[in-house]
Short mmCIF file of C-alpha atoms and ligand atoms in Angstrom, two decimals:
data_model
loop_
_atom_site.label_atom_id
_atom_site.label_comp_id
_atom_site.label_asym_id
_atom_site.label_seq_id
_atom_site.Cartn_x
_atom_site.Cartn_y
_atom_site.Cartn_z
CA UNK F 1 185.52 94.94 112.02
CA UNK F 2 186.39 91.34 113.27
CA UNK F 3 189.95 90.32 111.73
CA UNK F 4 190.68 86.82 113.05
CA UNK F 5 191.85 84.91 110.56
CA UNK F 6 194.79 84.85 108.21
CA UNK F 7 196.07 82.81 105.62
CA UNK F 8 199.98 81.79 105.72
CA UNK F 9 200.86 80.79 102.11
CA UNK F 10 203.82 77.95 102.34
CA UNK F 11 203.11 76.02 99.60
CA UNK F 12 205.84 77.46 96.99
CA UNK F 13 209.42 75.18 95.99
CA UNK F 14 211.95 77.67 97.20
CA UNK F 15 214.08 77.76 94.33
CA UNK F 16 216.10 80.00 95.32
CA UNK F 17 216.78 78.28 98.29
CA UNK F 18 217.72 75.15 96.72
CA UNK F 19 219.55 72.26 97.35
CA UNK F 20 217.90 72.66 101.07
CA UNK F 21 214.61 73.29 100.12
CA UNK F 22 214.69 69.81 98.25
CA UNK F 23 213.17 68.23 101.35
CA UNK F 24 213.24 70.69 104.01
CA UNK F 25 210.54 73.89 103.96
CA UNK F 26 212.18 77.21 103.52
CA UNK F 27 209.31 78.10 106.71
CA UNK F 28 212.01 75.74 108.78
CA UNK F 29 214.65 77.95 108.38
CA UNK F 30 215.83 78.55 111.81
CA UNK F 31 216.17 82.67 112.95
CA UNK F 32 218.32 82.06 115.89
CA UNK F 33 216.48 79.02 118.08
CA UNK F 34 213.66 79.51 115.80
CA UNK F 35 211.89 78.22 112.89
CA UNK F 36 210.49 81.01 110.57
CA UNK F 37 207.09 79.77 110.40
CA UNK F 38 206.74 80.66 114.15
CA UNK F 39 207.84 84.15 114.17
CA UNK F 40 205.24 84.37 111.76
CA UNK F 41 202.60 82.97 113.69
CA UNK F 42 203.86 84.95 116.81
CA UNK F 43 203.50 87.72 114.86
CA UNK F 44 199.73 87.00 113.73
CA UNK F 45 198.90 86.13 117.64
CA UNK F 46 200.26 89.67 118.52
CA UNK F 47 198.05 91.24 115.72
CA UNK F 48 194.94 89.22 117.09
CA UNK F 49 194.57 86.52 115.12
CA UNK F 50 193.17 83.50 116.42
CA UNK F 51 192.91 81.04 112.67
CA UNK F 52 195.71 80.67 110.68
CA UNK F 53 195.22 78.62 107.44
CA UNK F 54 198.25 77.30 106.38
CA UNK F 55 199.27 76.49 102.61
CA UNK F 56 201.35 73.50 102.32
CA UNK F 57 202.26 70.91 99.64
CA UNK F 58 204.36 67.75 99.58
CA UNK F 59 207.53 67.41 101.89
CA UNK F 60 206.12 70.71 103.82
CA UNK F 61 204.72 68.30 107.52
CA UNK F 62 207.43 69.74 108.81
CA UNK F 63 205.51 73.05 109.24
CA UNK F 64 202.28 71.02 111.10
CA UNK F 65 204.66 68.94 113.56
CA UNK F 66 206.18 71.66 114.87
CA UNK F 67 202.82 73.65 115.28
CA UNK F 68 201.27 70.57 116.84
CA UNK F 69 201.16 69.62 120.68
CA UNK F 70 204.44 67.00 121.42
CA UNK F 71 202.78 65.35 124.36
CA UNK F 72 205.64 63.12 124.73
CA UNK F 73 208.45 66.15 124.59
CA UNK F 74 206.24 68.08 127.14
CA UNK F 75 205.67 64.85 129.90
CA UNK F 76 209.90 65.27 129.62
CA UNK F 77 210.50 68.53 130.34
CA UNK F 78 207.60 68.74 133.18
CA UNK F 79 209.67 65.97 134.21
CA UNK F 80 213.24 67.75 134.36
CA UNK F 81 211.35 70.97 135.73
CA UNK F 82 212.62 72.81 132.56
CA UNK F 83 209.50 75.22 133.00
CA UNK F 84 210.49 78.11 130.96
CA UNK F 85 211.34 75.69 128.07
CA UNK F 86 207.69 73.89 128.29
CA UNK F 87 205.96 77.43 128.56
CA UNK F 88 207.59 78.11 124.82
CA UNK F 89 206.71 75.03 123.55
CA UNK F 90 203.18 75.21 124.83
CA UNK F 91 202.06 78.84 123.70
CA UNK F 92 201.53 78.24 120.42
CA UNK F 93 198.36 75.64 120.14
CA UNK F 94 196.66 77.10 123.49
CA UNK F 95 196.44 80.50 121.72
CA UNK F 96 195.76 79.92 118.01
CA UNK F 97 194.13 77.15 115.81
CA UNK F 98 195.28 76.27 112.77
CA UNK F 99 194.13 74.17 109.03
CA UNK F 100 196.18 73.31 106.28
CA UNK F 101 195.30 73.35 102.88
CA UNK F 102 197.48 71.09 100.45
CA UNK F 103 198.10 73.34 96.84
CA UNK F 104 198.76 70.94 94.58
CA UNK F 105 200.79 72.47 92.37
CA UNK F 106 202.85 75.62 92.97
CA UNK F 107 200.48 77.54 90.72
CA UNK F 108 201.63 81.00 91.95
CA UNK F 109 200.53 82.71 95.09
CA UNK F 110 196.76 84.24 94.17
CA UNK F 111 196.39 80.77 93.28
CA UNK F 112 197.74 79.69 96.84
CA UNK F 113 195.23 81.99 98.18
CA UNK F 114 192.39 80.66 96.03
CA UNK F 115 192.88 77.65 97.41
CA UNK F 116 191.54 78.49 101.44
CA UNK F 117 188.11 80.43 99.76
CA UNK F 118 186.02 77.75 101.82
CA UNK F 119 188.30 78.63 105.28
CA UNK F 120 187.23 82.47 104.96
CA UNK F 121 184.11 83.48 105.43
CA UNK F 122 182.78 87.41 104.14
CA UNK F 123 185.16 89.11 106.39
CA UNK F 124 188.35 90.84 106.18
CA UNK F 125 191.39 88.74 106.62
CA UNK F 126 194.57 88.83 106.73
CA UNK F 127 197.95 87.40 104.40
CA UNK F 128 201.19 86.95 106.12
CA UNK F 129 203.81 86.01 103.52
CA UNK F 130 206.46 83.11 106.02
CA UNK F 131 209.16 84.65 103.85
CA UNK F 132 209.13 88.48 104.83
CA UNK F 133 210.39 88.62 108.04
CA UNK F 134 208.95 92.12 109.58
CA UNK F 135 210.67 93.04 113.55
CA UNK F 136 208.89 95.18 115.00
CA UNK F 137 207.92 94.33 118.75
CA UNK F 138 205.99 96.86 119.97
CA UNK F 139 203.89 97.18 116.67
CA UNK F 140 203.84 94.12 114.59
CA UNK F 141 203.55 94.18 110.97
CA UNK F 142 200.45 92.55 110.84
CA UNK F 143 198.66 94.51 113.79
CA UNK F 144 199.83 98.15 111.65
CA UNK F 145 197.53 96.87 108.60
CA UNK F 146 194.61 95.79 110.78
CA UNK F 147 194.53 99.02 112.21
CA UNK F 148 194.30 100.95 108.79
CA UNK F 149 191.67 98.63 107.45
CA UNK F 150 189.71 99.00 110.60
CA UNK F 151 189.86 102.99 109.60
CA UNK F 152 189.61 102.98 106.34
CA UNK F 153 186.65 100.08 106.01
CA UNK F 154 188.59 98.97 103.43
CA UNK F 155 191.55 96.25 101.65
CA UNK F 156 195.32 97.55 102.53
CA UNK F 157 198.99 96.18 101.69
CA UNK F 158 201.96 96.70 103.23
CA UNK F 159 204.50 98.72 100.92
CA UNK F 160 208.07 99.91 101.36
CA UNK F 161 210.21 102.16 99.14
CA UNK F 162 212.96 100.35 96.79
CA UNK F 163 216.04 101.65 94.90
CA UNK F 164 214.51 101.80 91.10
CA UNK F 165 217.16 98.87 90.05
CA UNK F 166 215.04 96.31 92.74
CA UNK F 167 211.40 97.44 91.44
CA UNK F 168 211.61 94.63 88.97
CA UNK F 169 211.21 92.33 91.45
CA UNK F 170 208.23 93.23 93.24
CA UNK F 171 204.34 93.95 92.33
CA UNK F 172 204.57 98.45 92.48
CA UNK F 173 201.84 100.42 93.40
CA UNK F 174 200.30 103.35 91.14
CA UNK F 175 199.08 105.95 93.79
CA UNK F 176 195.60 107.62 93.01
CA UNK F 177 195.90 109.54 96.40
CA UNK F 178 198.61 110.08 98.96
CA UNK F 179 196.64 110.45 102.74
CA UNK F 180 199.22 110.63 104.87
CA UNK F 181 202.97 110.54 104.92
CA UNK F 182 202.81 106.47 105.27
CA UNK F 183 199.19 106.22 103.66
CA UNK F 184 198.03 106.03 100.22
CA UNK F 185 194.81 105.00 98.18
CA UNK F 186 196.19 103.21 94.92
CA UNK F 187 194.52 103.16 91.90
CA UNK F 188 196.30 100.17 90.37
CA UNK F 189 199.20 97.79 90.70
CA UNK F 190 201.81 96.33 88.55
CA UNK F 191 203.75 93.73 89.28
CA UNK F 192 207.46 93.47 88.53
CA UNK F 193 207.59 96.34 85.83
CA UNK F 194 210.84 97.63 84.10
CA UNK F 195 212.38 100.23 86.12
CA UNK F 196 211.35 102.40 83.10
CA UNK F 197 207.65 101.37 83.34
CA UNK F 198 207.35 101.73 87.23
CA UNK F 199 204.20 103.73 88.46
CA UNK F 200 206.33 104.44 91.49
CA UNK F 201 208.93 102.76 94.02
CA UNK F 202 206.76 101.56 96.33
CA UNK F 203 206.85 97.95 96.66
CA UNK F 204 204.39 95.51 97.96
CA UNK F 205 205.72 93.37 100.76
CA UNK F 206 204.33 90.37 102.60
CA UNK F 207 201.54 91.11 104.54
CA UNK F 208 198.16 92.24 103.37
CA UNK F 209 194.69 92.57 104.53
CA UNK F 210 191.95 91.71 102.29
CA UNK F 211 188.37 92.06 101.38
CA UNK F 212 186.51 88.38 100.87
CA UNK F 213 185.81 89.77 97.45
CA UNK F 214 189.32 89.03 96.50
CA UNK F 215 188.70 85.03 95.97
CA UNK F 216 185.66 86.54 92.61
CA UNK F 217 188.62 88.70 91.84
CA UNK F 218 191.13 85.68 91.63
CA UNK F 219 188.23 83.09 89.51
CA UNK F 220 187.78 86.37 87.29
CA UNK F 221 192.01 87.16 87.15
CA UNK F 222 193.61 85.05 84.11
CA UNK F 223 196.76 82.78 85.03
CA UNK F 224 200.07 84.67 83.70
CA UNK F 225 201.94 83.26 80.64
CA UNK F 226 203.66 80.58 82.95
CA UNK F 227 200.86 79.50 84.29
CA UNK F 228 200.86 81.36 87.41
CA UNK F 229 197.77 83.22 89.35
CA UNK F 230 199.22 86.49 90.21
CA UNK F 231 197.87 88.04 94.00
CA UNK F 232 198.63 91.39 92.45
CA UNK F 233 196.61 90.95 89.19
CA UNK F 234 193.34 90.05 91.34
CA UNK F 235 193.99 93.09 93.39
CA UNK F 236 193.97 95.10 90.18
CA UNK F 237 190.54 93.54 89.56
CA UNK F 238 189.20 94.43 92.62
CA UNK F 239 189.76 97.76 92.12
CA UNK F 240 188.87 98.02 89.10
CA UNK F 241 185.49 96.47 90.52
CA UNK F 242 185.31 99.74 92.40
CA UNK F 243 186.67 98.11 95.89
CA UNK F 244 188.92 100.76 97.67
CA UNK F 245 192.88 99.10 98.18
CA UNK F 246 195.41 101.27 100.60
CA UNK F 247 198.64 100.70 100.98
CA UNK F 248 200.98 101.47 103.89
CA UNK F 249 204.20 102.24 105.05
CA UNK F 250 204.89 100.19 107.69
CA UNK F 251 207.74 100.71 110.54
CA UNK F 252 209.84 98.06 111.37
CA UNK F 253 212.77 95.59 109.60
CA UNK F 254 212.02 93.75 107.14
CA UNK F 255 214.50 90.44 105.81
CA UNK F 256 213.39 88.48 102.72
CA UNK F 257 214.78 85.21 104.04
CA UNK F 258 213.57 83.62 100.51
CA UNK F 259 217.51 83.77 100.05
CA UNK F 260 220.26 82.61 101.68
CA UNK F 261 222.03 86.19 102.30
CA UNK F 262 218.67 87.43 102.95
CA UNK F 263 218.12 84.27 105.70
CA UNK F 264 222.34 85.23 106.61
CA UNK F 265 221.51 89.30 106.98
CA UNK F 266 217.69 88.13 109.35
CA UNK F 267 220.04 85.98 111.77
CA UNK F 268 222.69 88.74 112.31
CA UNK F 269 220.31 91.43 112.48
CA UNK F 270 218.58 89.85 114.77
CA UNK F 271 221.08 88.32 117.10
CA UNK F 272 222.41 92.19 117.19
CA UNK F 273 219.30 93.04 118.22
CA UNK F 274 218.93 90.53 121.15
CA UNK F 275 220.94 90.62 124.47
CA UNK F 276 221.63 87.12 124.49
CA UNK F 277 223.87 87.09 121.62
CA UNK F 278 224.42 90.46 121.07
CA UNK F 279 228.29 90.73 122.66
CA UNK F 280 229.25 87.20 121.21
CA UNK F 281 228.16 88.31 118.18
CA UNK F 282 229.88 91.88 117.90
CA UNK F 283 233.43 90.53 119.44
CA UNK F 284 233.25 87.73 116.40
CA UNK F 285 232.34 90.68 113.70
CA UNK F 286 234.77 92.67 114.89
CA UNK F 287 237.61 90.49 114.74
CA UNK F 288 236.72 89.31 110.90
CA UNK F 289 237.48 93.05 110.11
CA UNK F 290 241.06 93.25 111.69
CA UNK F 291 244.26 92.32 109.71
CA UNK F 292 244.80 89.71 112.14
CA UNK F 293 241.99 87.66 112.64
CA UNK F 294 241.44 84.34 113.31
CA UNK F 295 240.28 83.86 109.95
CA UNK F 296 243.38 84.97 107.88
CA UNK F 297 245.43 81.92 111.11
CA UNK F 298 245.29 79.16 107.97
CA UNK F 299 248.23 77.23 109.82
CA UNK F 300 245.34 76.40 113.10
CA UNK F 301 241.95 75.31 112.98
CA UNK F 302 240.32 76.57 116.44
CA UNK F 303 236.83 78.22 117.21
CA UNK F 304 236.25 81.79 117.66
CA UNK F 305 236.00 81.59 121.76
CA UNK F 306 235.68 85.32 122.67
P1 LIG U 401 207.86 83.22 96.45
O1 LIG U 401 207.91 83.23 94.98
O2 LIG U 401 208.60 84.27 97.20
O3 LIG U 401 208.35 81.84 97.05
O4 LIG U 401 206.35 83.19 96.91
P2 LIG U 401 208.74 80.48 96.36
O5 LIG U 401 207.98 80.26 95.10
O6 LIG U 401 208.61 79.44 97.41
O7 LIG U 401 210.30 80.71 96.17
P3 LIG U 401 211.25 80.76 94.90
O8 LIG U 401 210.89 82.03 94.18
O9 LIG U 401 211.01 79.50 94.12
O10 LIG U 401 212.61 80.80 95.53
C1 LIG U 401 205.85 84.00 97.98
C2 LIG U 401 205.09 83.14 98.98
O11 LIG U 401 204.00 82.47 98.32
C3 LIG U 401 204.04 81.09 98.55
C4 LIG U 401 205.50 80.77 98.88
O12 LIG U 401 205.57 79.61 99.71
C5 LIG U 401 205.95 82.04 99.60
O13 LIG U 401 205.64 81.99 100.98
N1 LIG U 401 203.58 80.38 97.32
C6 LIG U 401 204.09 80.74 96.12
C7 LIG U 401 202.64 79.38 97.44
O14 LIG U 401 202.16 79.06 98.55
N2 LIG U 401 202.23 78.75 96.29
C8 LIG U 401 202.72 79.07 95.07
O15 LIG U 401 202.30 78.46 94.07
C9 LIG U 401 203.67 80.09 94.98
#
């Protein structure tokens, strides 16, 4: 089973990111020296994905100029012999190709998928959402699902437990079969149900691979009250259509950098996690939580040197 495609919805207003989402793409946010979108990608390049269609709407080129070759930044830095620089740079369009598809309204995310039906063909492919940030370097998120679907012949989501007060916020899986501790065959989904309605606590988070047959299940799926396509509901549908959906647990971290203490919690976990900030980073932590830090010295104004 040939997975080589997936589709990167960006295309949403990042309301809860607001007032720098008025002009800037959430996808921009930078996680350490880089912008979110590319961890993303990196990630889908480590799975094996070659085609990423990207969903973008108005004030979102952002997203394609950084993707895009910079001819004229390159000549520089081949210039000033800044080598390991230019080989960063340059990865990213030698190793994947990518389309964008303008949503033109923020219609909800199945509809954000709808919108690249003509950019899949009848293959598997696979969803990675830019704002669920999943570290995991020797397995990435993206490469766990392909696996499973490559097993199972069939659709599979990632999922993660949540605390029963957070399953209002997320589309919850009803399990029709458990396979294996992290593996499950669902037999429906609901999505954001009252803690008292929940089918279970596992949540679906932002990476999925899917059947082709989702984009009849989306034209068949009705837009919610607000007007929104639901992915979730269209999953239902395919299952009801008799399509097998799995979900998974899959290892890793995962941030939601949709908000700004998720984007905050991403950058320190992160940094912790990477030897070239890692001692800067724990000195500074440390001395927030003694009585006298530099924080509680009102009288100067200085930067935190150690
Ligand atoms: P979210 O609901 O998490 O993102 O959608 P949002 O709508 O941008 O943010 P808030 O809730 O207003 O703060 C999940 C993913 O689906 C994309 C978003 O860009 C995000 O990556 N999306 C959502 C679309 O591409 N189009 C839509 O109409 C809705």
């Amino acid at each position: 089973m040939d997975i080589s495609k997936a589709i990167i919805p960006a295309a949403g207003l990042g309301t809860r990111f607001l007032p720098f989402t008025k002009s800037v793409p959430k996808e921009m946010l930078p996680l350490l020296n880089k912008p979110a979108i590319q961890c993303i990608v990196e990630e889908g390049i480590k799975s094996d994905v070659k085609n990423f269609v990207i969903i973008t709407s108005k004030n979102k080129q952002a997203i394609a100029n950084h993707l895009d070759m910079d001819a004229e930044l390159e000549q520089l830095l081949k210039e000033r012999n800044k080598n390991t620089l230019l080989e960063a740079l340059n990865r990213i369009h030698r190793e994947a190709q990518f389309t964008y598809i303008r949503q033109p309204e923020p219609l909800g995310l199945g509809h954000a998928i709808w919108t690249a039906r003509h950019s899949i063909g009848k293959e598997y492919f696979g969803i990675l959402l830019p704002d669920d940030i999943i570290t995991s370097p020797a397995n990435p998120g993206l490469l766990q699902l392909i696996r499973i679907a490559r097993q199972e012949r069939a659709s599979v989501l990632a999922i993660q437990e949540v605390p029963a007060e957070c399953v209002s916020s997320y589309g919850i899986v009803k399990i029709k079969k458990q396979i294996t501790p992290k593996l499950f065959q669902i037999a429906d989904l609901v999505e954001k149900p009252l803690a008292k309605d929940a089918p279970s606590n596992l949540a679906v988070i932002g990476r999925y691979v899917l059947s082709h047959k989702i984009f009849s299940a989306l034209e068949e799926a009705t837009p919610y009250a607000v007007g929104e396509l639901q992915l979730t509901d269209a999953i239902s549908t395919m299952i009801k259509n008799n399509e097998k959906v799995f979900a998974y647990k899959i290892q890793g971290i995962r941030y939601d950098i949709g908000t700004p203490i998720g984007w905050l919690k991403a950058n320190i976990g992160m940094a912790l996690q990477d030897p070239t900030y890692t001692v800067h980073l724990k000195n500074f932590l440390a001395d927030l939580d003694s009585p006298d830090s530099f924080m509680f010295e009102s009288s100067k104004i200085f930067e935190h040197l150690k």
